[in-house]
Amino acid sequence: MSVSYKPVIWNKTKIIYDAVMLAGIFIYILIFLRLGPVMSSALRDTDLPIQRMRAFGSLALLMLTIVLAIGPLARIDARFVPLLYNRRHFGVMTAIIAATHAYYVLGWYFSFSPTPQLTALFTSNTSFTSIAGFPFELFGVFALVILAVLAVTSHDFWLSFLTPPVWKAIHMSVYFAYAAVILHVALGALIDRRDLALAFLSLGGLATLCVLHLVTGRRETSADAAAARKATEAPWVIVGDVSEIAEGRAIIGVAPGGERIAVFRSKGGLSAVSNICSHQNGPIGEGKVVIGFITCPWHGYQYRPEDGCSPPPFRERIRKYRLRLEGSSILVDPEPLPLGTKLEPLAIPAELLPAAAAPKNGGTV
């Protein structure tokens, strides 16, 4: 997190992330241009400018597919979570690669037109009633505009200015961009020529993303249903057992209205907070306690367990909830406390703690 807004707050992780990404881009373009014509008849009969535009176009599709796969992969397997931290860098670079593809297309196909390039792009093909001749370029332009908007608004300044819900809603339009790219490829390159590699990249990538999102959605639905079954008719909701929570981690319960609540265990105490990070609505409950702070797994935003506030000078806050124990069962009051309300962690009785973890003072926190 940063008190002031800077273009990029570089650290070792960001440098490695971006270095690997740039190296991957360079290697992909190099392999495409050098080995592509040898391995693919679809490229062998074309000249360098066309090969170049196809290289950047296919790379943009691949990168956009990876961007959309990172989210569900991180929900399925925590080992993918580090990829989330700088996913916006990946997204911005995807927009740049897509813009490079468009630049080469305009420079090759429309540079010799007597009309301006953009005018020629929108008026040279108007066969809207024909599938084979449909102006697929429009889908590409639509996708590029969305990617450009997302890249420009990717900085935390816009997140703060627009508010997280509005910002998140805008950035969900990346799925419209992906759909437009698939139509752009399907009605253009895949109809124009037989290219098995491109067909696999587009249709295979689409199928993979659908499967990943369905699996993730099913897991989320099952988890919510299991948490809802623990609810009672009383105003307090059972979220689980003390033994289910590992030290420094959380379990997630669901209030009657659907609100997810994360209950963290740390240093012999329990704290209940909203499962939604105030930064980008990340899943707080999938994070952990780091140096005494509840830490979001997406971008590392931190909150104090006792009041849900970020440590000074930061001002982010999340909701807190009251807790109580009935035996080893954890119950949460689904009514959130006012933002910033201080509520010390609920002490876990010594008999419910492992022998090595029981505090020497008898279980107080």
Short mmCIF file of C-alpha atoms in Angstrom, two decimals:
data_model
loop_
_atom_site.label_atom_id
_atom_site.label_comp_id
_atom_site.label_asym_id
_atom_site.label_seq_id
_atom_site.Cartn_x
_atom_site.Cartn_y
_atom_site.Cartn_z
CA MET A 1 0.00 0.00 0.00
CA SER A 2 1.06 3.58 -0.51
CA VAL A 3 0.15 6.84 1.21
CA SER A 4 0.88 8.82 -1.96
CA TYR A 5 0.04 7.88 -5.53
CA LYS A 6 3.03 6.95 -7.64
CA PRO A 7 3.05 5.44 -11.16
CA VAL A 8 4.71 2.23 -9.92
CA ILE A 9 6.01 1.51 -6.43
CA TRP A 10 8.83 -0.81 -7.44
CA ASN A 11 9.97 -3.63 -5.22
CA LYS A 12 11.84 -6.88 -5.80
CA THR A 13 8.66 -8.86 -6.47
CA LYS A 14 7.37 -6.39 -9.07
CA ILE A 15 10.76 -6.28 -10.82
CA ILE A 16 10.94 -10.08 -11.05
CA TYR A 17 7.30 -10.33 -12.14
CA ASP A 18 7.72 -7.77 -14.91
CA ALA A 19 11.12 -9.15 -15.99
CA VAL A 20 9.67 -12.63 -16.42
CA MET A 21 6.65 -11.22 -18.29
CA LEU A 22 8.79 -9.16 -20.67
CA ALA A 23 11.14 -12.07 -21.26
CA GLY A 24 8.16 -14.28 -22.08
CA ILE A 25 6.84 -11.70 -24.56
CA PHE A 26 10.22 -11.40 -26.27
CA ILE A 27 10.65 -15.19 -26.49
CA TYR A 28 7.13 -15.68 -27.87
CA ILE A 29 7.58 -13.06 -30.62
CA LEU A 30 11.02 -14.42 -31.50
CA ILE A 31 9.79 -18.02 -31.74
CA PHE A 32 6.71 -16.98 -33.72
CA LEU A 33 8.71 -15.05 -36.30
CA ARG A 34 11.62 -17.48 -36.60
CA LEU A 35 10.02 -20.91 -36.16
CA GLY A 36 6.41 -20.11 -37.10
CA PRO A 37 6.98 -20.03 -40.87
CA VAL A 38 8.93 -23.31 -40.64
CA MET A 39 6.22 -25.12 -38.67
CA SER A 40 3.03 -23.59 -40.10
CA SER A 41 1.95 -23.42 -43.71
CA ALA A 42 -0.43 -20.60 -42.74
CA LEU A 43 2.62 -18.41 -42.02
CA ARG A 44 5.00 -19.81 -44.62
CA ASP A 45 3.20 -18.17 -47.52
CA THR A 46 2.95 -14.71 -45.93
CA ASP A 47 5.44 -11.86 -45.78
CA LEU A 48 7.07 -10.39 -42.68
CA PRO A 49 4.57 -7.55 -41.99
CA ILE A 50 1.68 -10.03 -41.86
CA GLN A 51 3.67 -12.45 -39.73
CA ARG A 52 4.47 -9.62 -37.36
CA MET A 53 0.86 -8.52 -36.93
CA ARG A 54 -0.23 -12.13 -36.40
CA ALA A 55 2.50 -12.59 -33.79
CA PHE A 56 1.28 -9.65 -31.71
CA GLY A 57 -2.38 -10.52 -32.29
CA SER A 58 -2.02 -14.12 -31.11
CA LEU A 59 0.11 -13.00 -28.17
CA ALA A 60 -2.57 -10.50 -27.09
CA LEU A 61 -5.16 -13.29 -27.16
CA LEU A 62 -2.88 -15.60 -25.15
CA MET A 63 -2.12 -12.93 -22.55
CA LEU A 64 -5.78 -11.99 -22.16
CA THR A 65 -6.64 -15.66 -21.64
CA ILE A 66 -3.95 -15.93 -18.94
CA VAL A 67 -5.20 -12.75 -17.22
CA LEU A 68 -8.71 -14.21 -16.96
CA ALA A 69 -7.38 -17.58 -15.80
CA ILE A 70 -5.33 -16.23 -12.89
CA GLY A 71 -8.39 -15.44 -10.73
CA PRO A 72 -10.06 -18.87 -10.79
CA LEU A 73 -6.71 -20.66 -10.60
CA ALA A 74 -5.87 -18.75 -7.41
CA ARG A 75 -9.21 -19.78 -5.89
CA ILE A 76 -8.62 -23.42 -6.80
CA ASP A 77 -4.98 -23.62 -5.73
CA ALA A 78 -3.29 -21.14 -3.38
CA ARG A 79 0.04 -21.59 -5.20
CA PHE A 80 -1.30 -19.31 -7.95
CA VAL A 81 -2.09 -16.48 -5.50
CA PRO A 82 1.29 -14.69 -6.04
CA LEU A 83 0.28 -14.14 -9.67
CA LEU A 84 -2.60 -11.96 -8.45
CA TYR A 85 -0.41 -9.37 -6.76
CA ASN A 86 0.71 -7.69 -9.99
CA ARG A 87 -2.00 -8.88 -12.35
CA ARG A 88 -2.68 -5.27 -13.33
CA HIS A 89 0.83 -5.09 -14.80
CA PHE A 90 -0.06 -8.11 -16.93
CA GLY A 91 -3.30 -6.46 -18.02
CA VAL A 92 -1.63 -3.17 -18.98
CA MET A 93 0.97 -5.03 -21.02
CA THR A 94 -1.81 -7.00 -22.73
CA ALA A 95 -3.39 -3.71 -23.83
CA ILE A 96 -0.02 -2.52 -25.17
CA ILE A 97 0.49 -5.75 -27.14
CA ALA A 98 -3.05 -5.50 -28.56
CA ALA A 99 -2.45 -1.86 -29.55
CA THR A 100 0.79 -2.90 -31.28
CA HIS A 101 -1.15 -5.51 -33.27
CA ALA A 102 -3.68 -2.83 -34.31
CA TYR A 103 -0.86 -0.46 -35.28
CA TYR A 104 0.70 -3.03 -37.60
CA VAL A 105 -2.69 -3.90 -39.11
CA LEU A 106 -3.47 -0.26 -39.91
CA GLY A 107 0.03 0.32 -41.24
CA TRP A 108 -0.13 -2.63 -43.62
CA TYR A 109 -3.70 -2.97 -44.83
CA PHE A 110 -4.76 0.67 -44.87
CA SER A 111 -1.55 2.65 -45.38
CA PHE A 112 -2.07 2.81 -49.15
CA SER A 113 -5.74 3.73 -49.01
CA PRO A 114 -6.74 7.11 -50.45
CA THR A 115 -8.93 7.65 -47.40
CA PRO A 116 -7.64 8.10 -43.84
CA GLN A 117 -6.70 4.82 -42.16
CA LEU A 118 -9.39 4.85 -39.47
CA THR A 119 -12.07 5.89 -41.98
CA ALA A 120 -11.02 3.06 -44.27
CA LEU A 121 -11.09 0.63 -41.36
CA PHE A 122 -14.74 1.38 -40.57
CA THR A 123 -16.01 1.75 -44.13
CA SER A 124 -14.10 -0.78 -46.24
CA ASN A 125 -16.24 -3.71 -45.12
CA THR A 126 -19.95 -3.33 -44.34
CA SER A 127 -21.26 -6.83 -45.10
CA PHE A 128 -23.24 -7.11 -41.88
CA THR A 129 -25.63 -9.71 -43.36
CA SER A 130 -22.88 -12.17 -44.27
CA ILE A 131 -21.05 -14.35 -41.77
CA ALA A 132 -18.07 -14.93 -44.05
CA GLY A 133 -17.79 -11.22 -44.86
CA PHE A 134 -18.87 -9.74 -41.53
CA PRO A 135 -16.75 -6.72 -40.50
CA PHE A 136 -14.87 -8.58 -37.78
CA GLU A 137 -12.58 -5.57 -37.39
CA LEU A 138 -15.28 -3.87 -35.33
CA PHE A 139 -15.01 -6.53 -32.63
CA GLY A 140 -11.26 -5.96 -32.49
CA VAL A 141 -11.71 -2.19 -32.13
CA PHE A 142 -14.32 -2.71 -29.40
CA ALA A 143 -12.00 -5.01 -27.46
CA LEU A 144 -9.07 -2.62 -27.86
CA VAL A 145 -11.10 0.32 -26.53
CA ILE A 146 -12.08 -1.67 -23.43
CA LEU A 147 -8.50 -2.80 -22.80
CA ALA A 148 -7.29 0.78 -23.17
CA VAL A 149 -9.86 2.04 -20.65
CA LEU A 150 -8.90 -0.70 -18.18
CA ALA A 151 -5.20 0.05 -18.62
CA VAL A 152 -5.69 3.79 -18.09
CA THR A 153 -7.82 3.25 -14.95
CA SER A 154 -5.68 0.47 -13.51
CA HIS A 155 -3.89 2.74 -11.03
CA ASP A 156 -5.04 2.96 -7.40
CA PHE A 157 -5.85 6.64 -7.91
CA TRP A 158 -8.80 5.65 -10.09
CA LEU A 159 -9.74 2.91 -7.66
CA SER A 160 -10.00 5.50 -4.89
CA PHE A 161 -11.61 8.18 -7.09
CA LEU A 162 -14.28 5.90 -8.58
CA THR A 163 -14.77 3.85 -5.35
CA PRO A 164 -14.04 0.09 -5.30
CA PRO A 165 -17.56 -1.09 -6.37
CA VAL A 166 -17.65 1.21 -9.43
CA TRP A 167 -14.03 0.46 -10.32
CA LYS A 168 -14.64 -3.28 -10.04
CA ALA A 169 -17.77 -3.05 -12.20
CA ILE A 170 -15.83 -1.21 -14.91
CA HIS A 171 -13.01 -3.74 -14.86
CA MET A 172 -15.40 -6.65 -15.14
CA SER A 173 -15.91 -5.44 -18.72
CA VAL A 174 -12.71 -7.36 -19.50
CA TYR A 175 -15.02 -10.31 -20.17
CA PHE A 176 -16.76 -8.32 -22.91
CA ALA A 177 -13.33 -7.57 -24.37
CA TYR A 178 -12.47 -11.27 -24.34
CA ALA A 179 -15.76 -12.19 -26.03
CA ALA A 180 -15.11 -9.53 -28.68
CA VAL A 181 -11.60 -10.89 -29.29
CA ILE A 182 -12.95 -14.42 -29.75
CA LEU A 183 -15.50 -13.12 -32.29
CA HIS A 184 -12.81 -11.04 -33.96
CA VAL A 185 -10.65 -14.14 -34.45
CA ALA A 186 -13.49 -16.53 -35.28
CA LEU A 187 -15.07 -14.29 -37.95
CA GLY A 188 -11.74 -13.13 -39.29
CA ALA A 189 -8.60 -15.25 -39.17
CA LEU A 190 -10.30 -18.63 -38.63
CA ILE A 191 -12.65 -18.13 -41.58
CA ASP A 192 -9.96 -16.65 -43.79
CA ARG A 193 -7.48 -19.51 -43.39
CA ARG A 194 -6.89 -22.91 -41.79
CA ASP A 195 -4.72 -22.30 -38.75
CA LEU A 196 -4.89 -25.12 -36.22
CA ALA A 197 -2.62 -23.35 -33.73
CA LEU A 198 -4.79 -20.23 -33.67
CA ALA A 199 -7.96 -22.33 -33.46
CA PHE A 200 -6.55 -24.21 -30.47
CA LEU A 201 -5.44 -20.97 -28.82
CA SER A 202 -8.83 -19.29 -29.21
CA LEU A 203 -11.32 -22.15 -28.83
CA GLY A 204 -9.15 -24.16 -26.45
CA GLY A 205 -8.53 -21.09 -24.32
CA LEU A 206 -12.26 -20.31 -24.26
CA ALA A 207 -13.08 -23.87 -23.17
CA THR A 208 -10.38 -23.79 -20.48
CA LEU A 209 -11.67 -20.50 -19.04
CA CYS A 210 -15.24 -21.80 -19.00
CA VAL A 211 -14.17 -24.94 -17.12
CA LEU A 212 -12.07 -22.98 -14.62
CA HIS A 213 -14.88 -20.54 -13.85
CA LEU A 214 -17.45 -23.32 -13.56
CA VAL A 215 -15.23 -25.28 -11.18
CA THR A 216 -14.54 -22.19 -9.09
CA GLY A 217 -18.23 -21.22 -9.04
CA ARG A 218 -19.21 -24.72 -7.97
CA ARG A 219 -16.65 -24.66 -5.15
CA GLU A 220 -17.89 -21.26 -3.98
CA THR A 221 -21.53 -22.36 -4.10
CA SER A 222 -20.76 -25.55 -2.17
CA ALA A 223 -18.81 -23.60 0.46
CA ASP A 224 -21.65 -21.10 0.88
CA ALA A 225 -24.21 -23.91 1.13
CA ALA A 226 -22.13 -25.72 3.76
CA ALA A 227 -21.76 -22.51 5.76
CA ALA A 228 -25.46 -21.74 5.46
CA ARG A 229 -26.36 -25.19 6.83
CA LYS A 230 -24.56 -24.27 10.03
CA ALA A 231 -26.85 -21.29 10.61
CA THR A 232 -29.51 -21.52 13.28
CA GLU A 233 -32.82 -19.75 13.69
CA ALA A 234 -31.24 -17.67 16.45
CA PRO A 235 -29.73 -14.31 15.43
CA TRP A 236 -26.21 -15.71 15.85
CA VAL A 237 -24.72 -17.90 13.13
CA ILE A 238 -22.50 -20.95 13.61
CA VAL A 239 -19.49 -20.66 11.33
CA GLY A 240 -17.51 -23.68 12.44
CA ASP A 241 -15.36 -25.23 15.14
CA VAL A 242 -12.23 -23.82 16.73
CA SER A 243 -10.31 -26.91 15.62
CA GLU A 244 -11.09 -26.10 11.97
CA ILE A 245 -8.99 -22.92 12.00
CA ALA A 246 -5.24 -23.15 11.60
CA GLU A 247 -3.09 -20.61 13.40
CA GLY A 248 -2.96 -17.37 11.41
CA ARG A 249 -5.72 -18.49 9.06
CA ALA A 250 -9.51 -18.20 8.85
CA ILE A 251 -12.73 -20.01 8.12
CA ILE A 252 -15.56 -18.32 6.26
CA GLY A 253 -19.19 -18.26 7.33
CA VAL A 254 -22.25 -16.92 5.58
CA ALA A 255 -24.81 -14.67 7.27
CA PRO A 256 -28.54 -15.14 6.49
CA GLY A 257 -28.40 -12.24 4.01
CA GLY A 258 -25.50 -13.80 2.11
CA GLU A 259 -22.73 -11.65 3.64
CA ARG A 260 -19.51 -13.64 4.01
CA ILE A 261 -17.70 -13.34 7.34
CA ALA A 262 -14.10 -14.44 7.93
CA VAL A 263 -13.10 -15.64 11.40
CA PHE A 264 -9.33 -15.50 11.98
CA ARG A 265 -7.37 -17.29 14.68
CA SER A 266 -4.16 -15.71 15.96
CA LYS A 267 -2.21 -15.85 19.22
CA GLY A 268 -4.96 -17.62 21.14
CA GLY A 269 -7.75 -15.30 20.00
CA LEU A 270 -10.53 -15.15 17.38
CA SER A 271 -11.53 -12.12 15.31
CA ALA A 272 -14.44 -11.84 12.86
CA VAL A 273 -14.26 -9.42 9.94
CA SER A 274 -15.96 -8.92 6.59
CA ASN A 275 -14.59 -11.24 3.92
CA ILE A 276 -14.40 -8.30 1.47
CA CYS A 277 -11.21 -6.25 1.29
CA SER A 278 -11.86 -2.51 0.95
CA HIS A 279 -9.20 -2.27 -1.78
CA GLN A 280 -10.56 -4.41 -4.62
CA ASN A 281 -13.15 -6.58 -2.81
CA GLY A 282 -10.57 -9.35 -2.45
CA PRO A 283 -11.37 -12.45 -0.33
CA ILE A 284 -9.86 -11.54 3.04
CA GLY A 285 -10.66 -14.97 4.48
CA GLU A 286 -8.28 -16.63 2.02
CA GLY A 287 -5.41 -14.56 3.39
CA LYS A 288 -3.51 -14.91 6.64
CA VAL A 289 -2.28 -13.00 9.68
CA VAL A 290 1.12 -11.45 8.99
CA ILE A 291 3.01 -9.74 11.82
CA GLY A 292 -0.26 -9.37 13.71
CA PHE A 293 -2.26 -7.93 10.80
CA ILE A 294 -5.00 -9.62 8.76
CA THR A 295 -3.58 -9.55 5.24
CA CYS A 296 -5.55 -9.76 2.00
CA PRO A 297 -4.13 -12.40 -0.38
CA TRP A 298 -4.64 -10.24 -3.46
CA HIS A 299 -2.51 -7.17 -2.91
CA GLY A 300 -1.35 -7.39 0.69
CA TYR A 301 -3.67 -4.78 2.21
CA GLN A 302 -3.61 -5.17 6.00
CA TYR A 303 -6.07 -4.61 8.85
CA ARG A 304 -5.86 -4.76 12.64
CA PRO A 305 -7.82 -7.69 14.11
CA GLU A 306 -9.20 -5.58 16.95
CA ASP A 307 -10.92 -2.84 14.88
CA GLY A 308 -10.63 -3.78 11.19
CA CYS A 309 -8.63 -0.62 10.42
CA SER A 310 -5.42 -0.42 8.45
CA PRO A 311 -2.41 0.71 10.48
CA PRO A 312 -1.60 4.45 10.29
CA PRO A 313 -1.14 6.38 8.08
CA PHE A 314 -3.46 4.20 5.94
CA ARG A 315 -7.22 4.69 6.20
CA GLU A 316 -8.83 1.55 4.77
CA ARG A 317 -11.38 -0.18 7.03
CA ILE A 318 -13.44 -3.35 6.98
CA ARG A 319 -16.40 -4.41 9.10
CA LYS A 320 -16.03 -6.18 12.44
CA TYR A 321 -18.43 -8.70 13.99
CA ARG A 322 -19.05 -9.94 17.51
CA LEU A 323 -18.15 -13.51 18.42
CA ARG A 324 -18.97 -16.01 21.12
CA LEU A 325 -18.16 -19.64 21.84
CA GLU A 326 -20.55 -22.44 22.73
CA GLY A 327 -18.24 -25.25 23.64
CA SER A 328 -15.84 -25.35 20.69
CA SER A 329 -18.41 -23.98 18.22
CA ILE A 330 -17.86 -20.43 16.95
CA LEU A 331 -20.92 -18.20 16.66
CA VAL A 332 -21.00 -14.81 14.91
CA ASP A 333 -23.51 -12.01 15.24
CA PRO A 334 -24.45 -11.30 11.59
CA GLU A 335 -25.07 -7.64 12.46
CA PRO A 336 -21.82 -5.76 11.71
CA LEU A 337 -20.40 -3.25 14.14
CA PRO A 338 -19.91 0.39 13.03
CA LEU A 339 -16.71 0.82 11.03
CA GLY A 340 -13.73 1.41 13.29
CA THR A 341 -15.34 -0.10 16.41
CA LYS A 342 -12.67 -1.62 18.63
CA LEU A 343 -13.39 -5.14 19.83
CA GLU A 344 -10.58 -7.20 21.31
CA PRO A 345 -10.15 -10.75 19.93
CA LEU A 346 -12.22 -13.40 21.70
CA ALA A 347 -9.91 -15.49 23.87
CA ILE A 348 -9.94 -19.21 23.14
CA PRO A 349 -10.20 -21.26 26.37
CA ALA A 350 -6.97 -23.06 27.21
CA GLU A 351 -8.63 -26.47 26.97
CA LEU A 352 -9.48 -25.83 23.31
CA LEU A 353 -5.90 -24.94 22.41
CA PRO A 354 -3.17 -27.48 21.59
CA ALA A 355 -0.92 -27.98 24.58
CA ALA A 356 2.00 -26.24 22.89
CA ALA A 357 -0.16 -23.27 21.89
CA ALA A 358 -1.93 -22.59 25.20
CA PRO A 359 -0.87 -19.24 26.68
CA LYS A 360 0.96 -19.42 30.01
CA ASN A 361 -1.41 -16.90 31.60
CA GLY A 362 -4.36 -19.25 31.37
CA GLY A 363 -5.79 -18.32 27.98
CA THR A 364 -6.19 -14.54 28.02
CA VAL A 365 -5.08 -12.52 25.04
#
